[in-house]
């Protein structure tokens, strides 16, 4: 848990350094050893922070090239400027986004996107078994992001990607719930995947509403 808190702090510091112009849009950020020295943390904390910022659309990891600051930051759009609200407000926005995203994903998904959803579901289950809350959060968000990409609507997918930072921040404030809410909702996520794969639109939308109505 301490490592998770540390990575969250590092992620906030890197984000602030980007806002302050230390790392500019389009530029490559320093390699892990330099970041470890700059932020006085270990490699795992740096990697978790970078993963979090990449999923939030702030950084972009290019295999073999390094990690770059995205040209367009979440702060430059409406969702990026929203404050972190309470759960009801967050869930209301998630419902608007995810119900439409799921509907489109049922019609537009590819086999590769289904494979990505299935991969993240497996990682989510492994993290539940290992009681690794950080990995659960990562896999959960990646699963829903894979569905967003499968919608084939770039605007919706972009909105959802930027919104994931708000979701992640909210999850980090609910640490007292531990791994329980991930475990209790896993069968619903598996059912959602099955409904999308078999193109059962109405059933898929019912499941995503169930997931969000039960604060999962």
Short mmCIF file of C-alpha atoms in Angstrom, two decimals:
data_model
loop_
_atom_site.label_atom_id
_atom_site.label_comp_id
_atom_site.label_asym_id
_atom_site.label_seq_id
_atom_site.Cartn_x
_atom_site.Cartn_y
_atom_site.Cartn_z
CA UNK A 1 0.00 0.00 0.00
CA UNK A 2 2.89 2.31 0.81
CA UNK A 3 4.36 1.72 -2.66
CA UNK A 4 1.04 2.69 -4.21
CA UNK A 5 0.90 5.92 -2.23
CA UNK A 6 4.46 6.72 -3.24
CA UNK A 7 3.77 6.13 -6.94
CA UNK A 8 0.70 8.39 -6.71
CA UNK A 9 2.87 11.15 -5.23
CA UNK A 10 5.47 10.68 -7.97
CA UNK A 11 2.77 10.78 -10.63
CA UNK A 12 1.48 14.09 -9.20
CA UNK A 13 5.00 15.54 -9.13
CA UNK A 14 5.71 14.52 -12.75
CA UNK A 15 2.37 15.97 -13.82
CA UNK A 16 3.14 19.25 -12.05
CA UNK A 17 6.58 19.38 -13.66
CA UNK A 18 4.88 19.00 -17.06
CA UNK A 19 2.47 21.84 -16.22
CA UNK A 20 5.43 23.94 -15.08
CA UNK A 21 7.20 23.34 -18.41
CA UNK A 22 10.04 21.19 -17.09
CA UNK A 23 8.99 18.48 -19.54
CA UNK A 24 7.49 20.02 -22.67
CA UNK A 25 4.78 18.65 -24.99
CA UNK A 26 6.20 16.25 -27.55
CA UNK A 27 9.51 15.90 -25.73
CA UNK A 28 10.96 12.69 -24.33
CA UNK A 29 11.17 12.54 -20.54
CA UNK A 30 14.35 11.25 -18.85
CA UNK A 31 15.07 7.52 -18.55
CA UNK A 32 14.13 5.58 -15.41
CA UNK A 33 17.52 5.92 -13.61
CA UNK A 34 17.43 9.71 -13.95
CA UNK A 35 13.80 9.87 -12.82
CA UNK A 36 14.60 7.66 -9.82
CA UNK A 37 17.32 10.09 -8.83
CA UNK A 38 15.21 13.19 -9.48
CA UNK A 39 12.21 11.99 -7.46
CA UNK A 40 14.21 9.95 -4.93
CA UNK A 41 12.18 6.74 -5.34
CA UNK A 42 12.71 3.21 -6.58
CA UNK A 43 12.17 1.80 -10.06
CA UNK A 44 8.77 0.24 -9.28
CA UNK A 45 7.34 3.59 -8.12
CA UNK A 46 8.57 5.29 -11.30
CA UNK A 47 7.07 2.57 -13.49
CA UNK A 48 3.69 2.71 -11.73
CA UNK A 49 3.65 6.51 -12.00
CA UNK A 50 4.46 6.43 -15.71
CA UNK A 51 1.83 3.75 -16.31
CA UNK A 52 -0.77 5.85 -14.50
CA UNK A 53 0.12 9.00 -16.46
CA UNK A 54 0.14 7.09 -19.76
CA UNK A 55 -3.33 5.70 -19.09
CA UNK A 56 -4.50 9.22 -18.24
CA UNK A 57 -3.26 10.46 -21.62
CA UNK A 58 -0.55 12.67 -20.13
CA UNK A 59 2.42 10.57 -21.25
CA UNK A 60 2.84 8.29 -24.26
CA UNK A 61 5.09 5.23 -24.04
CA UNK A 62 6.71 4.24 -27.33
CA UNK A 63 8.39 0.85 -27.22
CA UNK A 64 12.04 1.12 -28.16
CA UNK A 65 11.98 4.92 -28.19
CA UNK A 66 11.07 5.99 -24.67
CA UNK A 67 8.32 7.94 -22.94
CA UNK A 68 7.06 11.24 -24.33
CA UNK A 69 4.81 14.03 -23.11
CA UNK A 70 1.60 14.05 -25.14
CA UNK A 71 1.14 17.01 -27.45
CA UNK A 72 -2.39 17.62 -26.12
CA UNK A 73 -2.80 17.37 -22.37
CA UNK A 74 -6.01 16.40 -20.55
CA UNK A 75 -5.96 19.84 -18.90
CA UNK A 76 -6.60 21.36 -22.32
CA UNK A 77 -10.07 19.85 -22.56
CA UNK A 78 -13.20 20.13 -20.44
CA UNK A 79 -12.83 16.85 -18.57
CA UNK A 80 -9.22 17.58 -17.72
CA UNK A 81 -10.27 20.82 -16.02
CA UNK A 82 -12.98 19.24 -13.91
CA UNK A 83 -12.26 18.88 -10.19
CA UNK A 84 -12.42 15.45 -8.59
CA UNK A 85 -16.02 15.30 -7.41
CA UNK A 86 -17.81 12.85 -5.15
CA UNK A 87 -18.63 9.34 -6.28
CA UNK A 88 -22.20 10.10 -7.41
CA UNK A 89 -21.00 12.86 -9.73
CA UNK A 90 -18.21 10.70 -11.12
CA UNK A 91 -20.52 7.74 -11.64
CA UNK A 92 -23.12 9.90 -13.40
CA UNK A 93 -20.54 10.95 -16.00
CA UNK A 94 -19.24 7.38 -16.30
CA UNK A 95 -22.77 6.17 -17.03
CA UNK A 96 -23.23 8.69 -19.81
CA UNK A 97 -19.93 7.74 -21.39
CA UNK A 98 -19.87 3.99 -20.81
CA UNK A 99 -23.43 3.16 -21.81
CA UNK A 100 -22.87 4.77 -25.20
CA UNK A 101 -19.38 3.29 -25.50
CA UNK A 102 -20.62 -0.23 -24.74
CA UNK A 103 -23.44 0.10 -27.27
CA UNK A 104 -20.98 1.07 -30.00
CA UNK A 105 -18.41 -1.54 -28.96
CA UNK A 106 -20.98 -4.31 -29.44
CA UNK A 107 -21.34 -3.29 -33.11
CA UNK A 108 -17.80 -2.21 -33.94
CA UNK A 109 -15.28 -4.38 -32.04
CA UNK A 110 -12.52 -6.27 -33.80
CA UNK A 111 -10.99 -9.61 -32.83
CA UNK A 112 -7.81 -7.83 -31.71
CA UNK A 113 -9.82 -5.56 -29.41
CA UNK A 114 -11.65 -8.55 -27.95
CA UNK A 115 -8.25 -10.14 -27.25
CA UNK A 116 -7.16 -6.99 -25.42
CA UNK A 117 -10.33 -6.99 -23.30
CA UNK A 118 -9.80 -10.67 -22.46
CA UNK A 119 -6.15 -10.04 -21.60
CA UNK A 120 -7.03 -7.25 -19.17
CA UNK A 121 -9.75 -9.39 -17.57
CA UNK A 122 -7.18 -12.11 -16.90
CA UNK A 123 -4.77 -9.58 -15.41
CA UNK A 124 -7.60 -8.23 -13.26
CA UNK A 125 -8.38 -11.71 -11.93
CA UNK A 126 -4.71 -12.46 -11.27
CA UNK A 127 -4.41 -9.19 -9.32
CA UNK A 128 -7.49 -10.07 -7.26
CA UNK A 129 -6.01 -13.45 -6.37
CA UNK A 130 -2.70 -11.79 -5.49
CA UNK A 131 -4.57 -9.07 -3.55
CA UNK A 132 -2.67 -6.41 -5.48
CA UNK A 133 -4.92 -3.38 -5.47
CA UNK A 134 -2.75 -1.27 -7.78
CA UNK A 135 -2.66 -3.96 -10.48
CA UNK A 136 -6.44 -4.39 -10.09
CA UNK A 137 -6.95 -0.69 -10.70
CA UNK A 138 -4.66 -0.75 -13.74
CA UNK A 139 -6.32 -3.80 -15.29
CA UNK A 140 -9.84 -2.53 -14.55
CA UNK A 141 -9.21 0.82 -16.21
CA UNK A 142 -7.40 -0.85 -19.14
CA UNK A 143 -10.35 -3.21 -19.65
CA UNK A 144 -12.83 -0.35 -19.85
CA UNK A 145 -10.42 1.61 -22.05
CA UNK A 146 -10.24 -1.35 -24.44
CA UNK A 147 -14.03 -1.24 -24.70
CA UNK A 148 -13.85 2.51 -25.38
CA UNK A 149 -11.37 1.92 -28.21
CA UNK A 150 -13.65 -0.79 -29.61
CA UNK A 151 -16.44 1.79 -29.92
CA UNK A 152 -14.57 3.17 -32.96
CA UNK A 153 -15.60 6.65 -31.84
CA UNK A 154 -12.37 8.57 -31.29
CA UNK A 155 -14.07 11.45 -29.48
CA UNK A 156 -15.75 9.16 -26.95
CA UNK A 157 -12.58 7.12 -26.52
CA UNK A 158 -10.56 10.30 -26.00
CA UNK A 159 -13.02 11.63 -23.45
CA UNK A 160 -12.96 8.36 -21.57
CA UNK A 161 -9.16 8.17 -21.63
CA UNK A 162 -8.92 11.61 -20.06
CA UNK A 163 -11.61 10.70 -17.55
CA UNK A 164 -9.63 7.65 -16.38
CA UNK A 165 -7.33 9.93 -14.39
CA UNK A 166 -10.35 11.10 -12.39
CA UNK A 167 -11.46 7.50 -11.88
CA UNK A 168 -7.98 6.46 -10.76
CA UNK A 169 -7.73 9.36 -8.32
CA UNK A 170 -11.09 8.41 -6.86
CA UNK A 171 -10.07 4.74 -6.50
CA UNK A 172 -6.92 5.80 -4.65
CA UNK A 173 -9.05 7.61 -2.06
CA UNK A 174 -11.09 4.50 -1.32
CA UNK A 175 -8.24 2.37 -0.05
CA UNK A 176 -10.24 1.17 2.93
CA UNK A 177 -12.28 -0.99 0.55
CA UNK A 178 -9.15 -2.90 -0.37
CA UNK A 179 -9.60 -5.55 -3.03
CA UNK A 180 -13.20 -6.43 -2.13
CA UNK A 181 -15.09 -4.30 -4.67
CA UNK A 182 -12.88 -5.62 -7.49
CA UNK A 183 -13.53 -9.22 -6.45
CA UNK A 184 -17.28 -8.74 -6.05
CA UNK A 185 -17.65 -7.25 -9.52
CA UNK A 186 -15.36 -9.54 -11.49
CA UNK A 187 -18.14 -11.85 -12.68
CA UNK A 188 -20.01 -8.80 -13.99
CA UNK A 189 -16.99 -7.74 -16.00
CA UNK A 190 -16.67 -11.24 -17.45
CA UNK A 191 -20.37 -11.16 -18.33
CA UNK A 192 -19.92 -7.76 -19.97
CA UNK A 193 -17.10 -9.09 -22.12
CA UNK A 194 -19.21 -12.11 -23.14
CA UNK A 195 -22.16 -9.87 -24.07
CA UNK A 196 -19.95 -7.59 -26.20
CA UNK A 197 -18.31 -10.57 -27.89
CA UNK A 198 -21.66 -12.18 -28.73
CA UNK A 199 -23.12 -8.82 -29.85
CA UNK A 200 -25.93 -8.79 -27.27
CA UNK A 201 -26.32 -5.03 -27.08
CA UNK A 202 -29.23 -4.76 -24.65
CA UNK A 203 -27.66 -7.27 -22.26
CA UNK A 204 -24.29 -5.49 -22.40
CA UNK A 205 -25.90 -2.16 -21.52
CA UNK A 206 -27.81 -3.75 -18.63
CA UNK A 207 -24.55 -5.16 -17.25
CA UNK A 208 -22.63 -1.88 -17.45
CA UNK A 209 -25.50 -0.15 -15.65
CA UNK A 210 -25.38 -2.87 -13.00
CA UNK A 211 -21.63 -2.40 -12.59
CA UNK A 212 -21.98 1.34 -12.09
CA UNK A 213 -25.16 1.20 -10.01
CA UNK A 214 -23.35 -1.01 -7.50
CA UNK A 215 -20.34 1.36 -7.31
CA UNK A 216 -17.98 -1.06 -9.10
#
